[in-house]
Amino acid sequence: MGGRAHRVSLGDAWSRRVHPDLETERHGQGFDVERLTHLLDGGAQNTVLRRGVESLVQGDPDFSLIHNYFMTPNERYEAAIRRRVLLHRKGQRLGWLEDGLQFHYAYRAISGDVTFGVHGIATKAIQSLGSEEQIAKWVPLCKTYQIILTYAQTEMGHGTYLQGLETEATYDTATQEFVVHSPSMSAIKWWPGDLGRSATHALVMAQLVCSGTRQGIHAFLVPIRCLKEHSLLPGVTAGSIGPTMDLDHADNGFLRLDRVRVPRENMLNRFAQVLPDGTYIRFGTAQSNYLSMVVSRVDVLVNGVLPTLQKACVIAMRYSVIRRQSRLRPSDPEAKILNYQTQQQKLFFPLAMSYAFHFQLASLQEFFRHSYNTILNKDVSLLPELHALTTGAKAMITDFCTHGAELCRRACGGHGYSKLSGLPSLVTQLVASCTYEGENTVLYLQLARFLVKNYQRAQQAVGPTSQKSLPQSVAYLTLPHLAKCPAQGAADFLCPELYTVAWAHMATRLIQDAVHHLQTLVQSGAEQHEAWDQTGAILLQAAKAHCYYLTVKNFKEALEKLDSEPAIQQVLKRLCDLFALHGILTNSGDFLYDGFLSGPQVNMVRTAYLDLLPLIRKDAILLTDAFDFTDLCLNSALGCYDGNVYERLFQWAQMSPSNISQAAAVQNRALWREKNKWEDLHTPAVSYRKRALC
Amino acid sequence: MNPDLRRERAAATFDPELITHLLDGCPEKTRRRREIENMILNDPDFQHEDYNFLTRSERYEVAVRKSASMVKKMREFGIADPDEIMWFKKLHLVNFVEPVGLNYSMFIPTLVNQGTTAQQEKWLHPSKGLQIIGTYAQTEMGHGRSPALLVQSLAASALGLAAGPCSPPSNTRKLEIAESYKATAEQQERFFMPAWNLEIIGTYAQTEMGHGTHLRGLETTATYDPRTQEFIMNSPTVTSIKWWPGGLGKTSNHAVVLAQLITQGKCYGLHAFIVPIREMGTHKPLPGITVGDIGPKFGYEEMDNGYLKMDNYRIPRENMLMKYAQVNPDGTYVKPVSNKLTYGTMVFVRSYLVGEAARSLSKACTIAIRYSAVRRQSEIKPGEPEPQVLDFQTQQYKLFPVLATAYAFQFVGSYMKETYYRINDSIGQGDLSELPELHALTAGLKAFTTWTANTGIEECRLACGGHGYSHCSGIPNIYVTFTPACTFEGENTVMMLQTARLIDIAAKNLQAEVSHRQSREEAWNLTSVDLVRASEAHCHYVVVKLFADKLKIQEKSLQAVLRNLFFLYSLYGISQKAGDFLQGNIVTGSQITQVNQRLLELLTVIRPNAVALVDAFDFKDETLGSVLGRYDGNVYENLFEWAKKSPLNKTEVHESYYKHLKPLQSKL
């Protein structure tokens, strides 16, 4: 499927042409948007493949998402399971590989609105935590949906802190079984996806107890529903956790286990094993269990979180050139709202994030690919850094994307409140990501531990060799200290080298402050753990600064690789500049604090920042077009490619069940019933009114 | 009661009851508020459906039922004072919004305000129920204190009654009135009483699909046809379709429509028209009218926000609201006398929104802080049991500034209300000098508090971890119900820019831009980011100042606890905006260190009182609508019970298993 012509929707006359206000935005290209799309897709061949899959999905009414907005949670669940089945069949027919790009693009095309997402994550968990025999036994069953898995980690009373989980798996030597048990109300597994109504098996994370000793958290495969009738097995209480803000397709559930017995072989044993006599053997470090979380975090960021923010940007940006409001000059017609500086300031930061995080995730995936296999082979030396990188990326990207999408939603005024804009559901999908896969504050603090440790290592080993010994992401901690920023004017701040150094300086300084604060507390008699808690707010700040630095650095390095695409390099550099400078301005206190920046320099940053807005304005639509989302996948009345916002909004609203006569009749009956009750209270008025109306 | 919460309450250094009195205004008001709340809770008719388990259509039905029974109940309970009405409403509706709300808040007041005045007495049934509706309408509309401005002017100027709106005048007087306002009497006859009785259900249709805050851009037209003495109503474009009015989609049969008046070939700007949209009796849309629901939204599910499209739809000349401007039968336009009361109304609506910001934020805080005292997680000290999450500095750093902000906004809210009453009196005496400044200040405060509250509510939700995402926490509903406050009654950026017009910090930059650029308007646009920042800073300052004023209370134990909150609020603001303070050389780097240090100390100081401070907001569990925020703290048991009640668990095996899953498994 070649160009973007097919993006213009079908059907009504009004939808056969692009709104002129959007059309003009696409003229006078400073760069080739198609080449940027290829870049984002990782090559032109991927773009072709993706569009091919999209057109297959797009043409099939079974995959339409529009009715999602009108459905109850139960209906949405059913639609999602149906889509999953249809997609699976389509894939089989076309010979798509289960983990191949086609499926990946198909999920993207329907915004991942299918069930069994966690089933996939749990399957991967078996692959990373299970032995070869276990993988051979279970994975094929999963891949063919003979069994449906959930990954049951979080409990009602316990989340990100794994050691706090209460569920127990006690080894019974007599029968060579594990007795898996929820000892309290707060131990009930709560939130796992695909559990509420679908899963037949749960991968339960539980405290292993063997020979009377607690051995920490391990994974156990527990059958929970009958494979014939789907009813719950004895000892199992399970169901849905009730309505949430969104993610009805996720089928979040609860699971209470009452001394459920599973055979010894059902403990995943790549990294640890229980022998028939109850002897416990560990092959990896205690952290090996984190590997499956690392895998799912990267997956969620790349396929769930970032595209969601990008969609919000597309919708808000397109709407902002269609919507006109007030006048910039008395003589002019009403202006496109994107021409207002305040609107540009709201929307261009999320746009810059969309690109910044794209490059950051690309670099993370590269590191991941490089380290994953070595870790599977039980060389865990890269695990701490991999864990730190994904932890930081997860916390920052979900934080910022959520904030960015909500900015986009609010930038669309009243219509952003309508579900038909697509924005509320993008926001509610994102806000979930701030707490699932690890609560962000806890994750930032985990990263802070890594930073403090490495800062201390850097201090202990001063010398030219020290840099080598530090993980690459914290190598900057040993850079020579620069006390003041050398910038002389606003233009100097448009230099990636300069602001990357500025961020490195700030992150180093905050880590240093945190370490200093810790040491001071310890010296004044506080215990380590107490000092750690009392430094929480500072540690958090330091971890955030480190993440910002890494994002800026990755963006800068990605730009350096674009020398062969000067036009694209130029527009992306503006976004990189904006991203870095926006951060400096919102954290100006931290840059001014130690005199690294002076007051006048902050003013220069502000000037440089404001001057970037009109430059980015010219390319704003093309920069969002480049993400190349189909209308189906945007599922937004405000954000369609053709810009026919109002016609579509009107058309979609009329599809609402509240406007379909039967539903309306029910509602009216209720109303009239109430009104009649009301009339009884006002008999004198009624008699009058009857006269008046005659 | 959960032992952790019991311990928290026992450890507080002050009596939360005293703060409750302070927030309500005086002990008597607290007593009366609780009395009203208990009347509702003890009323067997009071049903408390969990709206989280209802479909949109079911929610609508419940909401209609609740709002219809509300006025009846208010009469039964003898509730008439504006504050009392608000308390009553809050609990009676339990977080439902009212599909007929606009009937009372906009439709009737507009009739009264812009329609005819005289003969309402003719149908003014001397019943208490009507007085209640009348007061209710005033409260909603923004004319709170009885005898309020609106009814005052109504009564005094039109009816000539000194005794207030509800004393029956003599028959002679009625006749006189009816004579002198004959034409308008007809309007009243046709619309006013039926609307009060919900025979006519009206809404207020202003916003269009393509036009919001900028009123002059509205496109709907009302063209006068002198031959038939009718107005021809038209929605000439898609963008002109009326969009968003509450209650329009399904409930209303009439609308006050704002349209561009065209007569004798000339456009005279926006005027208000009463447009029948559905047939009485059948409730079917009338020919020429396209009306419906705009579909699902982020929140306000039970509200049927609607659309309205009119195609050459004719209404009689008398349906134009003609209190101020008139169109004569021959089509001559008679200019309006200016209506300066609008400023007063805007100030009221904004003060109401600031109050909502405070209430919503207080609710979210109550939930998050109680839950944080119950929830235990991770470890601080190795080997010890998991601590309450409220003991973590990072959790305190998230929640306590929000708590302090909730208190600050409570005080701003009461200041705004007092201010409204004060200017109401001045307007009554013809003194309008304060209005422009107040208009600007209240615009800014509305934007500042709603933005901050919006962020704060979300902060509270996130502080509840995963459970915050479930509707069991109640916070998602608080958020989605509150967040439109940032866009309605004036989009916040626009509001901030209004405030900015009065602030001279920004003036310098503007000056500089003006000298560089061509026009003043362009300069304004290119400075607007700075202007918004300046306005925010100004509002922040005003809030700090208003909070400081509240510290002059006698009771020592209260003074101490409020002072700590005040310092936290102020210092947190400085810490967050350290850049602006450092850049202006207002503080030095080492002072910032001290601010941050003091901030961390304050968290520890406030910690023992945190639960008592949210208890003092005195929300009923019914109002909070949260499993996590329950007063008794029995979170987990109730969470489990709540989930089991969900319609998602109606059957053990969901039907989709048979439809989709089983075939998938068996085929392979």
PDB file of C-alpha atoms in Angstrom, chain A residues 430-593:
ATOM      1  CA  LEU A 430      -2.104   5.835  29.929  1.00  0.00           C
ATOM      2  CA  VAL A 431      -2.906   6.675  33.526  1.00  0.00           C
ATOM      3  CA  ALA A 432      -3.126   2.952  34.207  1.00  0.00           C
ATOM      4  CA  SER A 433       0.451   2.588  33.063  1.00  0.00           C
ATOM      5  CA  CYS A 434       1.698   4.820  35.898  1.00  0.00           C
ATOM      6  CA  THR A 435       0.809   2.157  38.419  1.00  0.00           C
ATOM      7  CA  TYR A 436       0.888  -1.149  36.559  1.00  0.00           C
ATOM      8  CA  GLU A 437       4.188  -2.889  35.868  1.00  0.00           C
ATOM      9  CA  GLY A 438       5.588  -1.173  38.953  1.00  0.00           C
ATOM     10  CA  GLU A 439       4.388   1.977  40.688  1.00  0.00           C
ATOM     11  CA  ASN A 440       6.432   4.867  39.385  1.00  0.00           C
ATOM     12  CA  THR A 441       7.638   6.352  42.662  1.00  0.00           C
ATOM     13  CA  VAL A 442       8.891   2.954  43.768  1.00  0.00           C
ATOM     14  CA  LEU A 443      10.604   2.507  40.420  1.00  0.00           C
ATOM     15  CA  TYR A 444      12.300   5.902  40.595  1.00  0.00           C
ATOM     16  CA  LEU A 445      13.583   4.979  44.040  1.00  0.00           C
ATOM     17  CA  GLN A 446      14.922   1.666  42.750  1.00  0.00           C
ATOM     18  CA  LEU A 447      16.761   3.571  40.063  1.00  0.00           C
ATOM     19  CA  ALA A 448      18.037   6.007  42.707  1.00  0.00           C
ATOM     20  CA  ARG A 449      19.660   3.105  44.547  1.00  0.00           C
ATOM     21  CA  PHE A 450      21.543   2.197  41.395  1.00  0.00           C
ATOM     22  CA  LEU A 451      22.605   5.821  40.912  1.00  0.00           C
ATOM     23  CA  VAL A 452      23.798   6.266  44.479  1.00  0.00           C
ATOM     24  CA  LYS A 453      25.751   3.038  44.357  1.00  0.00           C
ATOM     25  CA  ASN A 454      27.486   4.008  41.140  1.00  0.00           C
ATOM     26  CA  TYR A 455      28.139   7.545  42.270  1.00  0.00           C
ATOM     27  CA  GLN A 456      29.884   6.164  45.313  1.00  0.00           C
ATOM     28  CA  ARG A 457      31.892   3.787  43.132  1.00  0.00           C
ATOM     29  CA  ALA A 458      32.887   6.676  40.916  1.00  0.00           C
ATOM     30  CA  GLN A 459      34.046   8.648  43.958  1.00  0.00           C
ATOM     31  CA  GLN A 460      36.059   5.781  45.337  1.00  0.00           C
ATOM     32  CA  ALA A 461      37.939   5.113  42.141  1.00  0.00           C
ATOM     33  CA  VAL A 462      39.069   8.461  40.842  1.00  0.00           C
ATOM     34  CA  GLY A 463      41.249   8.169  37.803  1.00  0.00           C
ATOM     35  CA  PRO A 464      41.145   7.610  34.081  1.00  0.00           C
ATOM     36  CA  THR A 465      40.200   3.936  34.418  1.00  0.00           C
ATOM     37  CA  SER A 466      37.138   4.548  36.542  1.00  0.00           C
ATOM     38  CA  GLN A 467      34.889   5.535  33.683  1.00  0.00           C
ATOM     39  CA  LYS A 468      35.310   2.155  32.122  1.00  0.00           C
ATOM     40  CA  SER A 469      34.174   0.334  35.190  1.00  0.00           C
ATOM     41  CA  LEU A 470      30.870   2.213  35.395  1.00  0.00           C
ATOM     42  CA  PRO A 471      27.810   1.074  33.435  1.00  0.00           C
ATOM     43  CA  GLN A 472      27.473   3.178  30.292  1.00  0.00           C
ATOM     44  CA  SER A 473      24.311   4.977  31.382  1.00  0.00           C
ATOM     45  CA  VAL A 474      26.024   6.477  34.415  1.00  0.00           C
ATOM     46  CA  ALA A 475      29.438   7.062  32.895  1.00  0.00           C
ATOM     47  CA  TYR A 476      28.727  10.798  32.997  1.00  0.00           C
ATOM     48  CA  LEU A 477      29.131  10.756  36.760  1.00  0.00           C
ATOM     49  CA  THR A 478      32.873  10.769  36.228  1.00  0.00           C
ATOM     50  CA  LEU A 479      32.948  13.585  33.683  1.00  0.00           C
ATOM     51  CA  PRO A 480      35.035  16.613  34.576  1.00  0.00           C
ATOM     52  CA  HIS A 481      33.055  19.116  36.537  1.00  0.00           C
ATOM     53  CA  LEU A 482      31.830  22.215  34.721  1.00  0.00           C
ATOM     54  CA  ALA A 483      30.850  24.940  37.166  1.00  0.00           C
ATOM     55  CA  LYS A 484      29.146  27.341  34.804  1.00  0.00           C
ATOM     56  CA  CYS A 485      27.314  27.133  31.541  1.00  0.00           C
ATOM     57  CA  PRO A 486      29.315  28.956  28.845  1.00  0.00           C
ATOM     58  CA  ALA A 487      26.309  30.168  26.812  1.00  0.00           C
ATOM     59  CA  GLN A 488      26.440  33.830  25.774  1.00  0.00           C
ATOM     60  CA  GLY A 489      23.160  34.257  23.974  1.00  0.00           C
ATOM     61  CA  ALA A 490      19.884  32.530  23.176  1.00  0.00           C
ATOM     62  CA  ALA A 491      21.330  30.896  20.052  1.00  0.00           C
ATOM     63  CA  ASP A 492      23.969  29.115  22.108  1.00  0.00           C
ATOM     64  CA  PHE A 493      21.245  27.127  23.786  1.00  0.00           C
ATOM     65  CA  LEU A 494      20.265  25.522  20.506  1.00  0.00           C
ATOM     66  CA  CYS A 495      23.311  23.315  20.786  1.00  0.00           C
ATOM     67  CA  PRO A 496      22.649  19.656  21.741  1.00  0.00           C
ATOM     68  CA  GLU A 497      26.132  19.266  23.141  1.00  0.00           C
ATOM     69  CA  LEU A 498      25.623  22.243  25.442  1.00  0.00           C
ATOM     70  CA  TYR A 499      22.291  21.257  26.887  1.00  0.00           C
ATOM     71  CA  THR A 500      23.224  17.605  27.225  1.00  0.00           C
ATOM     72  CA  VAL A 501      26.133  18.716  29.373  1.00  0.00           C
ATOM     73  CA  ALA A 502      23.788  20.966  31.314  1.00  0.00           C
ATOM     74  CA  TRP A 503      21.495  18.022  32.072  1.00  0.00           C
ATOM     75  CA  ALA A 504      24.454  15.833  32.990  1.00  0.00           C
ATOM     76  CA  HIS A 505      25.591  18.525  35.360  1.00  0.00           C
ATOM     77  CA  MET A 506      22.190  18.817  36.963  1.00  0.00           C
ATOM     78  CA  ALA A 507      21.713  15.086  37.385  1.00  0.00           C
ATOM     79  CA  THR A 508      25.190  14.698  38.873  1.00  0.00           C
ATOM     80  CA  ARG A 509      24.611  17.555  41.255  1.00  0.00           C
ATOM     81  CA  LEU A 510      21.310  16.129  42.489  1.00  0.00           C
ATOM     82  CA  ILE A 511      22.756  12.659  42.975  1.00  0.00           C
ATOM     83  CA  GLN A 512      25.627  14.270  44.840  1.00  0.00           C
ATOM     84  CA  ASP A 513      23.154  16.194  47.012  1.00  0.00           C
ATOM     85  CA  ALA A 514      21.227  13.041  47.771  1.00  0.00           C
ATOM     86  CA  VAL A 515      24.399  11.184  48.746  1.00  0.00           C
ATOM     87  CA  HIS A 516      25.452  14.113  50.872  1.00  0.00           C
ATOM     88  CA  HIS A 517      22.059  14.216  52.579  1.00  0.00           C
ATOM     89  CA  LEU A 518      22.239  10.484  53.245  1.00  0.00           C
ATOM     90  CA  GLN A 519      25.705  10.771  54.708  1.00  0.00           C
ATOM     91  CA  THR A 520      24.787  13.719  56.900  1.00  0.00           C
ATOM     92  CA  LEU A 521      21.820  11.825  58.339  1.00  0.00           C
ATOM     93  CA  VAL A 522      23.899   8.721  58.974  1.00  0.00           C
ATOM     94  CA  GLN A 523      26.645  10.753  60.586  1.00  0.00           C
ATOM     95  CA  SER A 524      24.118  12.380  62.879  1.00  0.00           C
ATOM     96  CA  GLY A 525      23.092   8.947  64.101  1.00  0.00           C
ATOM     97  CA  ALA A 526      20.276   7.864  61.801  1.00  0.00           C
ATOM     98  CA  GLU A 527      20.203   4.269  60.672  1.00  0.00           C
ATOM     99  CA  GLN A 528      20.761   3.562  56.970  1.00  0.00           C
ATOM    100  CA  HIS A 529      17.168   2.656  56.170  1.00  0.00           C
ATOM    101  CA  GLU A 530      15.853   5.647  58.070  1.00  0.00           C
ATOM    102  CA  ALA A 531      18.262   7.970  56.267  1.00  0.00           C
ATOM    103  CA  TRP A 532      17.158   6.441  52.977  1.00  0.00           C
ATOM    104  CA  ASP A 533      13.492   7.162  53.675  1.00  0.00           C
ATOM    105  CA  GLN A 534      14.273  10.672  54.903  1.00  0.00           C
ATOM    106  CA  THR A 535      16.076  11.369  51.629  1.00  0.00           C
ATOM    107  CA  GLY A 536      13.196  10.025  49.526  1.00  0.00           C
ATOM    108  CA  ALA A 537      12.088  13.352  48.070  1.00  0.00           C
ATOM    109  CA  ILE A 538      15.638  14.257  46.997  1.00  0.00           C
ATOM    110  CA  LEU A 539      16.359  10.798  45.619  1.00  0.00           C
ATOM    111  CA  LEU A 540      13.218  11.016  43.556  1.00  0.00           C
ATOM    112  CA  GLN A 541      14.335  14.310  42.087  1.00  0.00           C
ATOM    113  CA  ALA A 542      17.775  12.930  41.307  1.00  0.00           C
ATOM    114  CA  ALA A 543      16.347   9.878  39.559  1.00  0.00           C
ATOM    115  CA  LYS A 544      14.063  12.066  37.464  1.00  0.00           C
ATOM    116  CA  ALA A 545      16.927  14.337  36.443  1.00  0.00           C
ATOM    117  CA  HIS A 546      18.970  11.291  35.434  1.00  0.00           C
ATOM    118  CA  CYS A 547      16.116  10.039  33.252  1.00  0.00           C
ATOM    119  CA  TYR A 548      15.725  13.415  31.611  1.00  0.00           C
ATOM    120  CA  TYR A 549      19.439  13.518  30.918  1.00  0.00           C
ATOM    121  CA  LEU A 550      19.376  10.075  29.343  1.00  0.00           C
ATOM    122  CA  THR A 551      16.454  11.007  27.107  1.00  0.00           C
ATOM    123  CA  VAL A 552      18.155  14.178  25.914  1.00  0.00           C
ATOM    124  CA  LYS A 553      21.398  12.302  25.345  1.00  0.00           C
ATOM    125  CA  ASN A 554      19.705   9.558  23.343  1.00  0.00           C
ATOM    126  CA  PHE A 555      17.870  12.093  21.233  1.00  0.00           C
ATOM    127  CA  LYS A 556      21.090  13.951  20.561  1.00  0.00           C
ATOM    128  CA  GLU A 557      22.868  10.746  19.545  1.00  0.00           C
ATOM    129  CA  ALA A 558      19.994   9.746  17.293  1.00  0.00           C
ATOM    130  CA  LEU A 559      20.252  13.112  15.523  1.00  0.00           C
ATOM    131  CA  GLU A 560      23.938  12.567  14.933  1.00  0.00           C
ATOM    132  CA  LYS A 561      23.098   9.441  12.956  1.00  0.00           C
ATOM    133  CA  LEU A 562      20.808  11.386  10.637  1.00  0.00           C
ATOM    134  CA  ASP A 563      23.456  13.237   8.672  1.00  0.00           C
ATOM    135  CA  SER A 564      22.238  11.607   5.481  1.00  0.00           C
ATOM    136  CA  GLU A 565      18.770  13.106   6.007  1.00  0.00           C
ATOM    137  CA  PRO A 566      19.547  16.781   6.617  1.00  0.00           C
ATOM    138  CA  ALA A 567      15.957  18.011   6.233  1.00  0.00           C
ATOM    139  CA  ILE A 568      14.610  15.518   8.725  1.00  0.00           C
ATOM    140  CA  GLN A 569      17.566  16.101  10.967  1.00  0.00           C
ATOM    141  CA  GLN A 570      16.753  19.779  11.051  1.00  0.00           C
ATOM    142  CA  VAL A 571      13.095  19.435  12.048  1.00  0.00           C
ATOM    143  CA  LEU A 572      13.866  16.780  14.619  1.00  0.00           C
ATOM    144  CA  LYS A 573      16.639  18.871  16.076  1.00  0.00           C
ATOM    145  CA  ARG A 574      14.087  21.585  16.828  1.00  0.00           C
ATOM    146  CA  LEU A 575      12.070  19.055  18.777  1.00  0.00           C
ATOM    147  CA  CYS A 576      15.173  17.902  20.587  1.00  0.00           C
ATOM    148  CA  ASP A 577      15.958  21.527  21.429  1.00  0.00           C
ATOM    149  CA  LEU A 578      12.420  22.098  22.609  1.00  0.00           C
ATOM    150  CA  PHE A 579      12.442  18.977  24.750  1.00  0.00           C
ATOM    151  CA  ALA A 580      15.728  19.869  26.437  1.00  0.00           C
ATOM    152  CA  LEU A 581      14.903  23.542  26.939  1.00  0.00           C
ATOM    153  CA  HIS A 582      11.379  22.888  28.189  1.00  0.00           C
ATOM    154  CA  GLY A 583      12.923  20.738  30.893  1.00  0.00           C
ATOM    155  CA  ILE A 584      15.439  23.411  31.796  1.00  0.00           C
ATOM    156  CA  LEU A 585      12.696  26.026  32.101  1.00  0.00           C
ATOM    157  CA  THR A 586      10.387  23.911  34.225  1.00  0.00           C
ATOM    158  CA  ASN A 587      13.318  23.007  36.468  1.00  0.00           C
ATOM    159  CA  SER A 588      15.102  26.339  36.251  1.00  0.00           C
ATOM    160  CA  GLY A 589      15.450  26.417  40.027  1.00  0.00           C
ATOM    161  CA  ASP A 590      17.746  23.428  39.919  1.00  0.00           C
ATOM    162  CA  PHE A 591      19.947  25.020  37.267  1.00  0.00           C
ATOM    163  CA  LEU A 592      20.070  28.399  38.982  1.00  0.00           C
ATOM    164  CA  TYR A 593      20.549  26.899  42.418  1.00  0.00           C
TER     165      TYR A 593
END
